[in-house]
Structure formats: structure tokens, C-alpha cells
Short mmCIF file of N, CA, C and O in Angstrom, two decimals:
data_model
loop_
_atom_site.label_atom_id
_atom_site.label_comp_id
_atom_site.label_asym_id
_atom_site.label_seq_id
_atom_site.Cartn_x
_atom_site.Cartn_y
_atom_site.Cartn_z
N UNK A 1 88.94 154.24 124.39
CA UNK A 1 89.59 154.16 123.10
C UNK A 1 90.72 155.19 123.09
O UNK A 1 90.55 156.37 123.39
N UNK A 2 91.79 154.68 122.76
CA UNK A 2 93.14 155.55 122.43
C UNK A 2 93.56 155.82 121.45
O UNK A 2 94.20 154.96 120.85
N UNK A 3 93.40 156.92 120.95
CA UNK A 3 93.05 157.18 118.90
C UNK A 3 94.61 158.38 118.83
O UNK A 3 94.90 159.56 119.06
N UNK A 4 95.35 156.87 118.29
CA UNK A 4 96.19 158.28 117.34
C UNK A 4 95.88 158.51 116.03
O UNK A 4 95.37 157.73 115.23
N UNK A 5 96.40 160.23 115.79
CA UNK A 5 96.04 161.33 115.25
C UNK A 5 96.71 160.89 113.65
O UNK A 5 96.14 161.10 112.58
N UNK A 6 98.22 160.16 113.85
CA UNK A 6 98.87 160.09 112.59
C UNK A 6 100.19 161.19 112.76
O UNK A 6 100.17 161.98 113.70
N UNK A 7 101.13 161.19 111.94
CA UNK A 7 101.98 161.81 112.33
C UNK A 7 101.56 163.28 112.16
O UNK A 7 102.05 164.07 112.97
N UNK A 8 100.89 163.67 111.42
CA UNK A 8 100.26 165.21 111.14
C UNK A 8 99.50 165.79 112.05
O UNK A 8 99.50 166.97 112.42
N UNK A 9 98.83 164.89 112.41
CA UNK A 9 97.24 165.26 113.04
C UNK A 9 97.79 165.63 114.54
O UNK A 9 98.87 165.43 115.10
N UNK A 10 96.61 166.25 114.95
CA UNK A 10 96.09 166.72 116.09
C UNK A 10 94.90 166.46 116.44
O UNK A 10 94.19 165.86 115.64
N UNK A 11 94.31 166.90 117.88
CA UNK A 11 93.45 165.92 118.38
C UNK A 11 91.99 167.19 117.68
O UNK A 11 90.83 166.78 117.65
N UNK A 12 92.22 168.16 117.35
CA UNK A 12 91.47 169.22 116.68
C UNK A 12 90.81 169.07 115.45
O UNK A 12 89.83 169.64 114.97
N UNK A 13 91.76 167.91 114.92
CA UNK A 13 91.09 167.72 113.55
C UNK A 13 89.93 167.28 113.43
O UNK A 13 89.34 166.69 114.33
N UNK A 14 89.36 167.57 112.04
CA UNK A 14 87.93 166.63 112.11
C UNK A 14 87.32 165.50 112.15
O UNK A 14 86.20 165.20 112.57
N UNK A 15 88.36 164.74 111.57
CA UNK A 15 88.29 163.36 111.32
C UNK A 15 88.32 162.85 113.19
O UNK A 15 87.66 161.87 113.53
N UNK A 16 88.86 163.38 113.87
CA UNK A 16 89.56 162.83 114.99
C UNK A 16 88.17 163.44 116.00
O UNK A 16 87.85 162.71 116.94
N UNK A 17 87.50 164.52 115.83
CA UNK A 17 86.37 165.02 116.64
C UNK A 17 85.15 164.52 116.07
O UNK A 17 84.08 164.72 116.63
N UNK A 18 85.25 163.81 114.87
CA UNK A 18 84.27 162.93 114.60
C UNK A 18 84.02 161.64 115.17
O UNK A 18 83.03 161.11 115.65
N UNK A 19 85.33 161.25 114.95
CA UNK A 19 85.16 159.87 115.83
C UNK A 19 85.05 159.47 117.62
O UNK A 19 84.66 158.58 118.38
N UNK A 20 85.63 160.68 117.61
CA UNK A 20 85.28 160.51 118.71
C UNK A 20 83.87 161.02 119.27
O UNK A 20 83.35 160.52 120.26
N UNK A 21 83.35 161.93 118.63
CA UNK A 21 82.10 162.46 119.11
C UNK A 21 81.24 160.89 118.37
O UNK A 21 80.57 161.38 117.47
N UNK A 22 81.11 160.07 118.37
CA UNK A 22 80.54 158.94 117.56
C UNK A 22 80.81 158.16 118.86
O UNK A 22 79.77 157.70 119.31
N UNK A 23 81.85 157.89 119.56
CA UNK A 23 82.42 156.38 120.05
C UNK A 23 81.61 157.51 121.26
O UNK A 23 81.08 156.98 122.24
N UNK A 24 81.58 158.53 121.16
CA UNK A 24 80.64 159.20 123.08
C UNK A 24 79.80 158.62 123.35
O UNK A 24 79.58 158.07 124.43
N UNK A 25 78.89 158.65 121.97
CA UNK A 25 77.54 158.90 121.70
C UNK A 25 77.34 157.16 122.47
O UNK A 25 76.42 156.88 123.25
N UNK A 26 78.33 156.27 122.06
CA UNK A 26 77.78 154.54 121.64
C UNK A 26 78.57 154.52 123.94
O UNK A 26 78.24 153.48 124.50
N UNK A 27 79.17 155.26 124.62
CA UNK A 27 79.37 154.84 125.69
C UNK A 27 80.78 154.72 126.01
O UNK A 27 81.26 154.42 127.10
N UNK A 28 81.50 155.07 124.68
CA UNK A 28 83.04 154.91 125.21
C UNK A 28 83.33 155.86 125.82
O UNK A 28 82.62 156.84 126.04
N UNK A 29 85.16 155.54 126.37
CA UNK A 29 85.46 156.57 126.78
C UNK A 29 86.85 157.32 125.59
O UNK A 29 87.44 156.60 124.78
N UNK A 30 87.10 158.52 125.70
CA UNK A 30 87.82 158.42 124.62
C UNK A 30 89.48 159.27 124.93
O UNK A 30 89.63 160.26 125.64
N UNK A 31 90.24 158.75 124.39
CA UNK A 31 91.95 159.90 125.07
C UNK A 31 92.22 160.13 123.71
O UNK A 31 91.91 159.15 123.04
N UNK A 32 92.75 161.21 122.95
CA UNK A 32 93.74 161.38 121.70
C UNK A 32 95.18 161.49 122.15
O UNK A 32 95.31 162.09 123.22
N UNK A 33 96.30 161.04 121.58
CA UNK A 33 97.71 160.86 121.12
C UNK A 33 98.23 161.70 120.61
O UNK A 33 98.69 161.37 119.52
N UNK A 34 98.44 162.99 120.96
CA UNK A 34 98.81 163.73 119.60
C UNK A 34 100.41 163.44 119.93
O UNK A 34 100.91 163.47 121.05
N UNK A 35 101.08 163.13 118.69
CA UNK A 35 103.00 163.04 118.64
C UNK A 35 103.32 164.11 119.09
O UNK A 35 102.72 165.18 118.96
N UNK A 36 104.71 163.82 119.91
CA UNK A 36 105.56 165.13 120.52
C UNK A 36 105.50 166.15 119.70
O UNK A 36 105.47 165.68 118.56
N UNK A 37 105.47 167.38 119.67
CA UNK A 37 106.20 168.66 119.21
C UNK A 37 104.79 168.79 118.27
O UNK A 37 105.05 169.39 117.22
N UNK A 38 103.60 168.45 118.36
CA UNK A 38 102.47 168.73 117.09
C UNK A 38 101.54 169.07 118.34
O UNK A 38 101.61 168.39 119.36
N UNK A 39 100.59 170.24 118.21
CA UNK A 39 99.55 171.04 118.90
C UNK A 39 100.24 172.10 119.69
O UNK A 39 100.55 173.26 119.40
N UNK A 40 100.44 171.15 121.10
CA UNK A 40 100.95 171.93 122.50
C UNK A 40 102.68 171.03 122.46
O UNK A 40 102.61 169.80 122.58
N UNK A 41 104.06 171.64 122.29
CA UNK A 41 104.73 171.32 122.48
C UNK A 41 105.44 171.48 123.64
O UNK A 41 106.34 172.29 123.87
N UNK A 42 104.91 170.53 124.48
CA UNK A 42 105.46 170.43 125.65
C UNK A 42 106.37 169.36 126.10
O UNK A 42 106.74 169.35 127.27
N UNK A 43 106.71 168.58 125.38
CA UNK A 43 108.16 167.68 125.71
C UNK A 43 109.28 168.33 124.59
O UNK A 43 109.13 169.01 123.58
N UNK A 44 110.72 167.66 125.42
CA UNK A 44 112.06 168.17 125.10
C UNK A 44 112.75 167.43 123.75
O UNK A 44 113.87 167.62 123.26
N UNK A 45 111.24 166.12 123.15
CA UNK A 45 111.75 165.57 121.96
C UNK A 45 110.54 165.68 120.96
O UNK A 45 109.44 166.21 121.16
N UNK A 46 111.09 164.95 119.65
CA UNK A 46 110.14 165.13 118.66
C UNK A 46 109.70 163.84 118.07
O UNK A 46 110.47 162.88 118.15
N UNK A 47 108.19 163.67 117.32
CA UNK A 47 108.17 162.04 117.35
C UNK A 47 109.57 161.61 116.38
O UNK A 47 110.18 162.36 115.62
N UNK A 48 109.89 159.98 116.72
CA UNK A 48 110.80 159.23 115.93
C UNK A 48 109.79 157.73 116.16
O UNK A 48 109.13 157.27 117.09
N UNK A 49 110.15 157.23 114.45
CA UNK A 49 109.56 156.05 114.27
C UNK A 49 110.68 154.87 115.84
O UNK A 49 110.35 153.90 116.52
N UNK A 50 111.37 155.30 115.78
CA UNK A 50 112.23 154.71 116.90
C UNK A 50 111.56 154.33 118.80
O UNK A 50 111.73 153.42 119.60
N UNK A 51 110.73 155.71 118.78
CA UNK A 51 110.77 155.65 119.91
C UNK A 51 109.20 155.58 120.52
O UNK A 51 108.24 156.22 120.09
N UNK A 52 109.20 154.93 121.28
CA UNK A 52 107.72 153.81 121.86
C UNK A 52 107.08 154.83 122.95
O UNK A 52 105.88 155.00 123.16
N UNK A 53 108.44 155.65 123.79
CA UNK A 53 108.42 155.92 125.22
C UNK A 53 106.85 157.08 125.13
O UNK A 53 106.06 157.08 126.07
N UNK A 54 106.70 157.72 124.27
CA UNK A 54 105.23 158.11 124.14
C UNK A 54 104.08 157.44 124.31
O UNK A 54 103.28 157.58 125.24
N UNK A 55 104.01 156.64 123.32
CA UNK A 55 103.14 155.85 123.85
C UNK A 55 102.74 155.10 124.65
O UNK A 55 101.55 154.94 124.92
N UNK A 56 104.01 154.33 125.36
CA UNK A 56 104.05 153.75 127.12
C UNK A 56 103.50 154.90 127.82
O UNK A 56 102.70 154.69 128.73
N UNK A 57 103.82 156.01 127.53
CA UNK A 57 103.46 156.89 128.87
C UNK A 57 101.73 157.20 128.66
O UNK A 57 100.93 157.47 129.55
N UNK A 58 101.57 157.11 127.80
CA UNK A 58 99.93 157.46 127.23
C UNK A 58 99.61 156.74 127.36
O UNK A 58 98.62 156.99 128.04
N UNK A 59 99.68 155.15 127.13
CA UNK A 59 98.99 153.94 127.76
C UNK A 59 98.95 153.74 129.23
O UNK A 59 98.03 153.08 129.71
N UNK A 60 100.06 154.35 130.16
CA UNK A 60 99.88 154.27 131.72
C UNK A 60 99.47 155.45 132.29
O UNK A 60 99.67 155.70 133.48
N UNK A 61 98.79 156.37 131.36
CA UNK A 61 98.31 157.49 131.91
C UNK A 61 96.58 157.23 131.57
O UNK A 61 95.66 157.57 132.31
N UNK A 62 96.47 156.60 130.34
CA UNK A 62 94.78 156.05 130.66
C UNK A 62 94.73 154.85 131.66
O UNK A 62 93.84 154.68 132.48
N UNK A 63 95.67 154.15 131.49
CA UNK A 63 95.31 153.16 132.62
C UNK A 63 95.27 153.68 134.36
O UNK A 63 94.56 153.15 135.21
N UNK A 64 95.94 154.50 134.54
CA UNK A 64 96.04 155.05 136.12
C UNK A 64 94.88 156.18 136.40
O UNK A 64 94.41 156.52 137.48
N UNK A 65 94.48 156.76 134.81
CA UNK A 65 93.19 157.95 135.27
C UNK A 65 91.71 157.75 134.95
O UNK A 65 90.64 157.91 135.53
N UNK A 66 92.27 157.23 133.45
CA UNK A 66 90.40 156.76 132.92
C UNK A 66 89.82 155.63 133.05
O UNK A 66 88.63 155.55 132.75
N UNK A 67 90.58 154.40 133.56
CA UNK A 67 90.07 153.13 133.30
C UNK A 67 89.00 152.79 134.79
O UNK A 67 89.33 153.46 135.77
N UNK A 68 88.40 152.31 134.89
CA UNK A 68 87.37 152.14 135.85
C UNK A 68 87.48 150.65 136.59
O UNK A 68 86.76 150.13 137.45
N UNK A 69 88.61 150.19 135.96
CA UNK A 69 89.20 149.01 136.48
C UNK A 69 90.39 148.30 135.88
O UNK A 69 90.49 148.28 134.66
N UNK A 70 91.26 147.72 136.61
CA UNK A 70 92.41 147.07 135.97
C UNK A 70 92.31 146.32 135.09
O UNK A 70 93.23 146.18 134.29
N UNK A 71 91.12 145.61 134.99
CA UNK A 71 90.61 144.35 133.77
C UNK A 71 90.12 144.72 132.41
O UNK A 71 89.76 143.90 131.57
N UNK A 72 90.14 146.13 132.24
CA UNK A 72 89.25 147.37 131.40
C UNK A 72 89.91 147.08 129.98
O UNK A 72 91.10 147.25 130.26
N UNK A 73 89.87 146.80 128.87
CA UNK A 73 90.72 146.73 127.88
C UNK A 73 90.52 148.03 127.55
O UNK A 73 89.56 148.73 127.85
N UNK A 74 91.75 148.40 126.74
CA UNK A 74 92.45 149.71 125.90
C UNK A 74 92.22 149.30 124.57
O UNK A 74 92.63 148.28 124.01
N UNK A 75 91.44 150.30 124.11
CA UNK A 75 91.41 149.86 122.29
C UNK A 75 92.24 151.14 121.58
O UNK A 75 92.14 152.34 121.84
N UNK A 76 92.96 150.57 120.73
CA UNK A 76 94.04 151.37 120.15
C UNK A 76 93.12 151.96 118.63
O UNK A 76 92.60 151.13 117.89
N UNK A 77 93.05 153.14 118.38
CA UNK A 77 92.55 153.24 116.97
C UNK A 77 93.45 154.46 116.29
O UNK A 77 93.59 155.61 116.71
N UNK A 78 93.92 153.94 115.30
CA UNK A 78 94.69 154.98 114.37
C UNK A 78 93.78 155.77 113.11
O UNK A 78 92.96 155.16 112.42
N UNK A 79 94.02 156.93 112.98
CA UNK A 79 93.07 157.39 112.13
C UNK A 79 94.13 158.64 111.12
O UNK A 79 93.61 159.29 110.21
#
């Protein structure tokens, strides 16, 4: 499961360590999203409703590290 945070959030919050401590418990696996420039600012941009290239890279970074197979679906959850 790939849970973004919302434009505020971080992966620290409660709402976000709830759910995920929930989806552990049932067998998932779980990644958080946090938007550019919110927690650890380590990229050179900031989120824009414009721009996708975050999330492409976060979708081919669970697919190349966590997925246990190419056929594996990605569940997107916004919170």
C-alpha cells in the first residue's frame, strides 16, 4: 500500500502510523509519500498540483524494491 500523507502530512503523523500499523497487522506491505520539501527536504523542488514526477518516482521505487513480483498490484491510499 502507497499512502499519501496529504499536502500537510508527514509519514509521522498519527493518522498515517495508524493505518499503517493496521494494514501490518492484516499482511500488507506498506511505503508513505511524504510531498517534496515536508519532513526531510531533500529534493531541489516543492510539491505543485502540476507535477506527477514524484509520484512516478515513488511508484518505480516500490515497484523495483518492495514488490515481490511484477504482477503485485500497488494500492494507492490517501489519507
Amino acid at each position: 500500500v502507497l499512502m499519501f500523507t496529504g499536502f500537510t502530512g508527514n509519514s509521522g503523523e498519527l493518522e498515517i502510523r495508524l493505518w499503517s500499523a493496521l494494514l501490518l497487522e492484516h499482511g500488507y506491505r506498506v511505503a508513505v509519500f511524504n510531498f517534496a520539501g515536508l519532513a526531510i527536504p531533500l529534493t531541489h523542488h516543492v510539491f505543485s498540483d502540476c507535477r506527477s514526477s514524484d509520484v512516478d518516482d515513488a511508484v518505480l521505487y516500490v515497484r523495483a524494491k518492495l514488490l515481490k513480483s511484477a504482477d503485485e498490484p500497488i494500492v494507492g491510499l490517501g489519507v
